[in-house]
PDB file of C-alpha atoms in Angstrom:
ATOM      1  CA  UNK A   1     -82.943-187.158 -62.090  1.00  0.00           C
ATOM      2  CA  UNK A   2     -79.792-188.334 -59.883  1.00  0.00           C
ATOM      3  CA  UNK A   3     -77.817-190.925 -61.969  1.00  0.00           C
ATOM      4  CA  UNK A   4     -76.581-194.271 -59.545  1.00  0.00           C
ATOM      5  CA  UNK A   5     -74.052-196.166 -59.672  1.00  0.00           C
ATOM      6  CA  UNK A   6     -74.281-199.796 -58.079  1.00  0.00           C
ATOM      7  CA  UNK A   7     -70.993-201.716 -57.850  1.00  0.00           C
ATOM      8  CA  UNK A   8     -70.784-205.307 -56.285  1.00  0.00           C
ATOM      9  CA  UNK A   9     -68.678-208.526 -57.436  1.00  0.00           C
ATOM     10  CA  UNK A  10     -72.032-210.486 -56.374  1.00  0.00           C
ATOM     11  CA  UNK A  11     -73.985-209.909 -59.700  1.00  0.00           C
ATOM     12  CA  UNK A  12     -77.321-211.372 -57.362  1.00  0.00           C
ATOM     13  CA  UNK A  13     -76.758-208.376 -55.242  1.00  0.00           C
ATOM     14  CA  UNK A  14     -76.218-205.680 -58.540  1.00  0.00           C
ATOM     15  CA  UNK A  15     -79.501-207.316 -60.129  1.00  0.00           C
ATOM     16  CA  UNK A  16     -81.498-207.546 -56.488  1.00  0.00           C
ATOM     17  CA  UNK A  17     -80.687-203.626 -55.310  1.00  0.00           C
ATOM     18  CA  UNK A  18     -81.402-203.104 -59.554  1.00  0.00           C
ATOM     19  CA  UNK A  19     -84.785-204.398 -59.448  1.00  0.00           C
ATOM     20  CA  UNK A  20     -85.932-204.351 -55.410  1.00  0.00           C
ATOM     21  CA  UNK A  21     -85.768-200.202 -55.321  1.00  0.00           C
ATOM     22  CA  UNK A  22     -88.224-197.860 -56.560  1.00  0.00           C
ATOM     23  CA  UNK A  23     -85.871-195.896 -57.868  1.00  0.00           C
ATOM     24  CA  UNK A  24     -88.013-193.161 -59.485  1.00  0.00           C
ATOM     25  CA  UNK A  25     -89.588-192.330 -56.526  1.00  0.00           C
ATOM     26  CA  UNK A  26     -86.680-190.802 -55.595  1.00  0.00           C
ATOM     27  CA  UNK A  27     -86.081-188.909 -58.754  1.00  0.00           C
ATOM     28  CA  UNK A  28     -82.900-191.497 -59.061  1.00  0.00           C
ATOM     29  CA  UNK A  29     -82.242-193.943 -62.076  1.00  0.00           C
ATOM     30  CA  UNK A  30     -79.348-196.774 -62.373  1.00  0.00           C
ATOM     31  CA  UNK A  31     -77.170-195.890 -65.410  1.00  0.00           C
ATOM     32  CA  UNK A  32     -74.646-198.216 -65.126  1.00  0.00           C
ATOM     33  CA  UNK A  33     -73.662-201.191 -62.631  1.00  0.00           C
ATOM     34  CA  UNK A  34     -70.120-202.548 -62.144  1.00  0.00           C
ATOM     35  CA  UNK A  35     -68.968-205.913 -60.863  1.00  0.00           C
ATOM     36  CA  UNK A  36     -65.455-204.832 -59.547  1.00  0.00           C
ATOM     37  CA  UNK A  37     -63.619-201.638 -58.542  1.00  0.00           C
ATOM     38  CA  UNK A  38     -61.421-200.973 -61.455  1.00  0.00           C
ATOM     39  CA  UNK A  39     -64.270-201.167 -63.664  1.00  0.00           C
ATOM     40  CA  UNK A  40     -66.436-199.129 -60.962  1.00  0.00           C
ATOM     41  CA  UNK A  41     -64.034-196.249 -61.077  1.00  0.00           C
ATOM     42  CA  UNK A  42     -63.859-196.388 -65.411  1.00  0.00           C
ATOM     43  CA  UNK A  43     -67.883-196.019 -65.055  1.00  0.00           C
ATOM     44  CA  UNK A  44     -67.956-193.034 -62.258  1.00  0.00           C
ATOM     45  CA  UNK A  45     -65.217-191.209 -65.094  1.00  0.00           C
ATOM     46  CA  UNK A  46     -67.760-191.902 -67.808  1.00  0.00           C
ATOM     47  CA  UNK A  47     -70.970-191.674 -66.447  1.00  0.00           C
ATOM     48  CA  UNK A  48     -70.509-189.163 -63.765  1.00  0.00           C
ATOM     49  CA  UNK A  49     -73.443-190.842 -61.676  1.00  0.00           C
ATOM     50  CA  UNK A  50     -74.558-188.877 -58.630  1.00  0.00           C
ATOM     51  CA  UNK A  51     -74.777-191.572 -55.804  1.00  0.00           C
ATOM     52  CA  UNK A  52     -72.608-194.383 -55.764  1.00  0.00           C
ATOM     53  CA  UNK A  53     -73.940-198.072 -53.766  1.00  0.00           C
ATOM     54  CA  UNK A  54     -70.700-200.166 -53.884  1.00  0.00           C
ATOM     55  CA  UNK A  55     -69.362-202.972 -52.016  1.00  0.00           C
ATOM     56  CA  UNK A  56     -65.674-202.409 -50.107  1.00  0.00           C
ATOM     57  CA  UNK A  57     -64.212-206.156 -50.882  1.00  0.00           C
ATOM     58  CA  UNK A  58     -63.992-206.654 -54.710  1.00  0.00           C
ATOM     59  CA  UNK A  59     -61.423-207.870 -57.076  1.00  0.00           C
ATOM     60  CA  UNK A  60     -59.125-205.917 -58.699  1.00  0.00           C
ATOM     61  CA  UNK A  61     -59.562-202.343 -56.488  1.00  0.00           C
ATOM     62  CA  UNK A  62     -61.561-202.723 -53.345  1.00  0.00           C
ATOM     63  CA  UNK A  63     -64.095-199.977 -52.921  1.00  0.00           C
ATOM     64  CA  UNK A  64     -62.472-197.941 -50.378  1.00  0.00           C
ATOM     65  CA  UNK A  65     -59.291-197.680 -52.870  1.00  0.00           C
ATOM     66  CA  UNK A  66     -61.735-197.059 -55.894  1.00  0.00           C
ATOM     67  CA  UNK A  67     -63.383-193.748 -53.804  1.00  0.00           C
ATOM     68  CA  UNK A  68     -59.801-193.202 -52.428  1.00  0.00           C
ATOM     69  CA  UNK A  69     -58.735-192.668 -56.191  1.00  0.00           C
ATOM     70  CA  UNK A  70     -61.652-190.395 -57.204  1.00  0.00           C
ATOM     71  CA  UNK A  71     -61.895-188.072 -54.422  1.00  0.00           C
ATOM     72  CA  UNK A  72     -60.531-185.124 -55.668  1.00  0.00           C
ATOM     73  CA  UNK A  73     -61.437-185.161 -59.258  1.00  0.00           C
ATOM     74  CA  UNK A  74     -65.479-185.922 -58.148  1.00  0.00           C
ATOM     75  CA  UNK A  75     -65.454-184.248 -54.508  1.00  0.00           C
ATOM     76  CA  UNK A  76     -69.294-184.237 -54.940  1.00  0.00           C
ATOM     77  CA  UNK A  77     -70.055-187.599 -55.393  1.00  0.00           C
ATOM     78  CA  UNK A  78     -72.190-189.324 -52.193  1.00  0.00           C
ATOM     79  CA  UNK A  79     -70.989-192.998 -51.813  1.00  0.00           C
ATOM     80  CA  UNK A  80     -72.979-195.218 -50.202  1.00  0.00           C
ATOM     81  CA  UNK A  81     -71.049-198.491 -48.613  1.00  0.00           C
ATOM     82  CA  UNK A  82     -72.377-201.808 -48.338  1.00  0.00           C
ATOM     83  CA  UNK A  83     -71.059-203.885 -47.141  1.00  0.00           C
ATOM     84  CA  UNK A  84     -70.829-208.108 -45.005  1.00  0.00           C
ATOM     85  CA  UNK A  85     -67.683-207.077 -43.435  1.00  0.00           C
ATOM     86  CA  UNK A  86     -67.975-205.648 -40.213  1.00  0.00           C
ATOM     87  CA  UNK A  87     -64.612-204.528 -39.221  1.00  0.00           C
ATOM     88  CA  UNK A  88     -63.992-201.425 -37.350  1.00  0.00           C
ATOM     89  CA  UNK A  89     -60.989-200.741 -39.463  1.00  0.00           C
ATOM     90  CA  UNK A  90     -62.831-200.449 -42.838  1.00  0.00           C
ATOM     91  CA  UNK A  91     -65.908-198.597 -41.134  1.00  0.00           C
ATOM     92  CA  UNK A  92     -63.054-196.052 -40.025  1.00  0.00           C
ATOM     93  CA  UNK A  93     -61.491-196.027 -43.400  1.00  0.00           C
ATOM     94  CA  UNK A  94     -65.010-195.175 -44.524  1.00  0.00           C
ATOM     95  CA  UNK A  95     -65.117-191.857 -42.257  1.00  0.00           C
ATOM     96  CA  UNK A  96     -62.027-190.673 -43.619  1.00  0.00           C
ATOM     97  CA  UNK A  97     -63.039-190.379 -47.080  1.00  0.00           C
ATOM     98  CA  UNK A  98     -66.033-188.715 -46.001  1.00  0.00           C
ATOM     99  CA  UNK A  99     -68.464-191.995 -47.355  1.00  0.00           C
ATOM    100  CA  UNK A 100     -71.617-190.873 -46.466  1.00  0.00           C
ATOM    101  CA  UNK A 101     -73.132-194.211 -45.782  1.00  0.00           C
ATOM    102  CA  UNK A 102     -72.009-197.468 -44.159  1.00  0.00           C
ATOM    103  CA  UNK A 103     -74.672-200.429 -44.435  1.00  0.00           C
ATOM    104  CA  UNK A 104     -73.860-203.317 -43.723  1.00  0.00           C
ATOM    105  CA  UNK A 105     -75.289-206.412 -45.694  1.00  0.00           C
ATOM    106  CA  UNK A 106     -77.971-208.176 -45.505  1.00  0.00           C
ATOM    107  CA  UNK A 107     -79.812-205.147 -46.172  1.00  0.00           C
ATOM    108  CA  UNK A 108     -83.494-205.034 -46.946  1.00  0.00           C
ATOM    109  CA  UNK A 109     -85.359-203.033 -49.369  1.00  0.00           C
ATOM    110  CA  UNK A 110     -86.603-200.145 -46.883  1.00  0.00           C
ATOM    111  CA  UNK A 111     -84.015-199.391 -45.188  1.00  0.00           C
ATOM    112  CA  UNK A 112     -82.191-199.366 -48.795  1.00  0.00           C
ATOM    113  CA  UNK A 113     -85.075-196.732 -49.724  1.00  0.00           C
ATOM    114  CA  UNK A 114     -84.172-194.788 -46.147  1.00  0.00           C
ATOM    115  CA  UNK A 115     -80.310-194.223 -47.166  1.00  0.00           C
ATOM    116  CA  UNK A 116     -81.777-193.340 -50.273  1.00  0.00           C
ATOM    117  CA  UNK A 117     -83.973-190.623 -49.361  1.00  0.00           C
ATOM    118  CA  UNK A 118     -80.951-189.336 -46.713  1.00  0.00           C
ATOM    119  CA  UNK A 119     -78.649-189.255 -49.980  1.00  0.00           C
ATOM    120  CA  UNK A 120     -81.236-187.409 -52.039  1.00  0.00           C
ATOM    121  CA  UNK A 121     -81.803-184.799 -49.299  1.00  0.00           C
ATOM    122  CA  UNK A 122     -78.319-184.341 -48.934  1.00  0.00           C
ATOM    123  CA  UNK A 123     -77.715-183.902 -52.734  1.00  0.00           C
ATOM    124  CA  UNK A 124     -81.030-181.420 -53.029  1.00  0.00           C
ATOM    125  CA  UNK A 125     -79.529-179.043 -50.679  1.00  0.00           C
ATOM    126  CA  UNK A 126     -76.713-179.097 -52.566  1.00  0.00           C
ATOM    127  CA  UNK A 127     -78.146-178.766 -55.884  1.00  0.00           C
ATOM    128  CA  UNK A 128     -80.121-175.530 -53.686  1.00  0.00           C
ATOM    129  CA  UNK A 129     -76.982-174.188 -52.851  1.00  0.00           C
ATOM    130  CA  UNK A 130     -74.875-174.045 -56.487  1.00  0.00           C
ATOM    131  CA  UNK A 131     -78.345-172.420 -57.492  1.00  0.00           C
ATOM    132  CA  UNK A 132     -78.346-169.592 -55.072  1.00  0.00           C
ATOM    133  CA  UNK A 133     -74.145-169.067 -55.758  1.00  0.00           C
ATOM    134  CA  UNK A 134     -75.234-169.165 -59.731  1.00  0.00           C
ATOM    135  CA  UNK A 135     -78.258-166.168 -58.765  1.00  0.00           C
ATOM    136  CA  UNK A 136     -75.971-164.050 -56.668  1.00  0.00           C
ATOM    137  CA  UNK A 137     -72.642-164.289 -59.404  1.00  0.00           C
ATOM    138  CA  UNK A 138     -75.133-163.344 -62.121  1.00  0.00           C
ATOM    139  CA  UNK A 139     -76.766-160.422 -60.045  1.00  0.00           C
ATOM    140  CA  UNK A 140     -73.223-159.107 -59.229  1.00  0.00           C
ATOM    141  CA  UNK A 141     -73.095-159.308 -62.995  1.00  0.00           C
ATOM    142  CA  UNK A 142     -76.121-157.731 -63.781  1.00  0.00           C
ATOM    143  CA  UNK A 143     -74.911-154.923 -61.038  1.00  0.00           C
ATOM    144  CA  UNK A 144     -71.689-154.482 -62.223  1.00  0.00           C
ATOM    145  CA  UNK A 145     -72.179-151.395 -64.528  1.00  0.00           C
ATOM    146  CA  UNK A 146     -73.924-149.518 -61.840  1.00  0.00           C
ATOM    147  CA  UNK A 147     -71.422-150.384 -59.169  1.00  0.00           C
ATOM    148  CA  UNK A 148     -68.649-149.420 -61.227  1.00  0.00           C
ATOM    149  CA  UNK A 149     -70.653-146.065 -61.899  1.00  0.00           C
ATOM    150  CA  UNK A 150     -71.106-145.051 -59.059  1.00  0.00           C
ATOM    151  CA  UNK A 151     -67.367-146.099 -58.172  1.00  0.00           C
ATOM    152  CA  UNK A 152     -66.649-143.484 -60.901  1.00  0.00           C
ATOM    153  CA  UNK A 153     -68.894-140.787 -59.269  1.00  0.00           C
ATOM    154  CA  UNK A 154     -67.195-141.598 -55.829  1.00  0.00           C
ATOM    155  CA  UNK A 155     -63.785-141.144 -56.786  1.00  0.00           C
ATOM    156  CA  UNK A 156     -64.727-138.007 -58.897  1.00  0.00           C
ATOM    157  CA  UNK A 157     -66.408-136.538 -55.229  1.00  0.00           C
ATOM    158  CA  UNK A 158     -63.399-137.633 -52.996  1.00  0.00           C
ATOM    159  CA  UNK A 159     -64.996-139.891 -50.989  1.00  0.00           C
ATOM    160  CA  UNK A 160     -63.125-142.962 -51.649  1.00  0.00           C
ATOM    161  CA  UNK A 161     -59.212-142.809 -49.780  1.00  0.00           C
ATOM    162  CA  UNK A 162     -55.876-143.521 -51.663  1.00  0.00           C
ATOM    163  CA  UNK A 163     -55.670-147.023 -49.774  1.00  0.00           C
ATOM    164  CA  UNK A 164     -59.223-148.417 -51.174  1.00  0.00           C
ATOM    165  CA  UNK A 165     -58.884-147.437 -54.475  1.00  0.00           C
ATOM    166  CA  UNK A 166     -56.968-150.571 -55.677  1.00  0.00           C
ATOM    167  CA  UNK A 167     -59.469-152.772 -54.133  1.00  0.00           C
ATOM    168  CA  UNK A 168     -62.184-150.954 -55.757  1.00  0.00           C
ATOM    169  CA  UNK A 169     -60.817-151.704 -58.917  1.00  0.00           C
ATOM    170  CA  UNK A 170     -59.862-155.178 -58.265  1.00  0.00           C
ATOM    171  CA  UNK A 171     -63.368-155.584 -56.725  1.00  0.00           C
ATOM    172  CA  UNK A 172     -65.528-153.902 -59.813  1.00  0.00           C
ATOM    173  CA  UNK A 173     -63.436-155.576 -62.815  1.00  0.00           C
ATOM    174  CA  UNK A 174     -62.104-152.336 -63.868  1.00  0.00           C
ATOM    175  CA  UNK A 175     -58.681-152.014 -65.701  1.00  0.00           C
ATOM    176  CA  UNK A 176     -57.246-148.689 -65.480  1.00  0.00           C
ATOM    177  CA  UNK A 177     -53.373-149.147 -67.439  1.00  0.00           C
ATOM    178  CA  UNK A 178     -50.812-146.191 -67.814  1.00  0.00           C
ATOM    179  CA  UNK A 179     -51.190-143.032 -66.330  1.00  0.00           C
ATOM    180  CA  UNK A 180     -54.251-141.560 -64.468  1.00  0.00           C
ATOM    181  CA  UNK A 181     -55.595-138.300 -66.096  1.00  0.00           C
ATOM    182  CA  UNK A 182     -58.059-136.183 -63.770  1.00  0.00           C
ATOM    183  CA  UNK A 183     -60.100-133.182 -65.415  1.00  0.00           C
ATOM    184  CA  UNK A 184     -62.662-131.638 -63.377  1.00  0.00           C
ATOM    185  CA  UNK A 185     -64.892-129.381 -64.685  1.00  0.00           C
ATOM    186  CA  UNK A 186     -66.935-126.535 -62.698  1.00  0.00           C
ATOM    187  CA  UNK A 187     -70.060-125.161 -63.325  1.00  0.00           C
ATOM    188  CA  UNK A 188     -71.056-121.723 -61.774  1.00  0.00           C
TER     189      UNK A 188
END
């Protein structure tokens, strides 16, 4: 399940996005709300939700200078801003730090449930994506001894140049310190 965030100095609006979303029917669950940005960022450190619904004009840190702050250390984070305020200058504020969402309030339950199911996608494909990296690291693993084999049997034949050698080494995790040693041995 994707862990949200919701973060809104208007408890009515925490309690009403809280209650009015069907939530599991995304595969999502609230595990935390905030009622200012300061407090906002301490729960994204802790919690490590996946989706963030937050409000740009709170006390303390404003949104935009709460997902400012926690770019870098939580670059996969989807932040969803929402928002009364409907000035161009926040919206392009919002672009910059690559929000992926701009609503602005009132908002009603569907289209809510729409961003939702955009955010979800988005984070599935991602999720897709450090699965297929994870498969191909542990089948270069898994291929490693044969690679560096037949490395080995290549460099034994001749057919790997002087100028490729390094980055065969570099390339199959082998360590060769000191001295090289060659002994070939002929069979008649």
């Amino acid at each position: 399940m994707y862990k949200v965030l919701l973060v809104d100095d208007e408890p009515i609006i925490v309690e009403g996005l809280s209650r009015s979303i069907p939530w599991e029917r995304w595969n999502c669950r609230v595990v935390a709300t905030a009622n200012d940005g300061t407090e906002g960022k301490n729960l994204i450190e802790k919690e490590r939700p996946d989706i963030v619904f937050m409000d740009i004009c709170m006390p303390e840190m404003n949104g935009l200078q709460m997902i400012a702050a926690l770019n870098s250390q939580f670059p996969d984070l989807e932040v969803s801003v929402l928002t009364g305020y409907r000035d161009f200058e926040y919206a392009k504020e919002a672009v910059h730090l690559e929000i992926e969402e701009y609503i602005l309030k009132p908002i009603n339950a569907n289209e809510l449930s729409e961003c939702l199911k955009r955010l979800k996608n988005v984070l599935d494909k991602e999720r897709e994506e450090k699965l297929n990296v994870r498969k191909l690291e542990q089948y270069y693993t898994d291929s490693l001894p044969v690679l560096q084999t037949n490395f080995f049997c290549s460099l034994v034949e001749g057919r790997i140049s002087d100028s490729e050698i390094n980055k065969y080494l570099n390339d199959y995790q082998i360590s060769l310190p000191g001295s090289y040693f060659c002994c070939a041995v002929f069979h008649t």
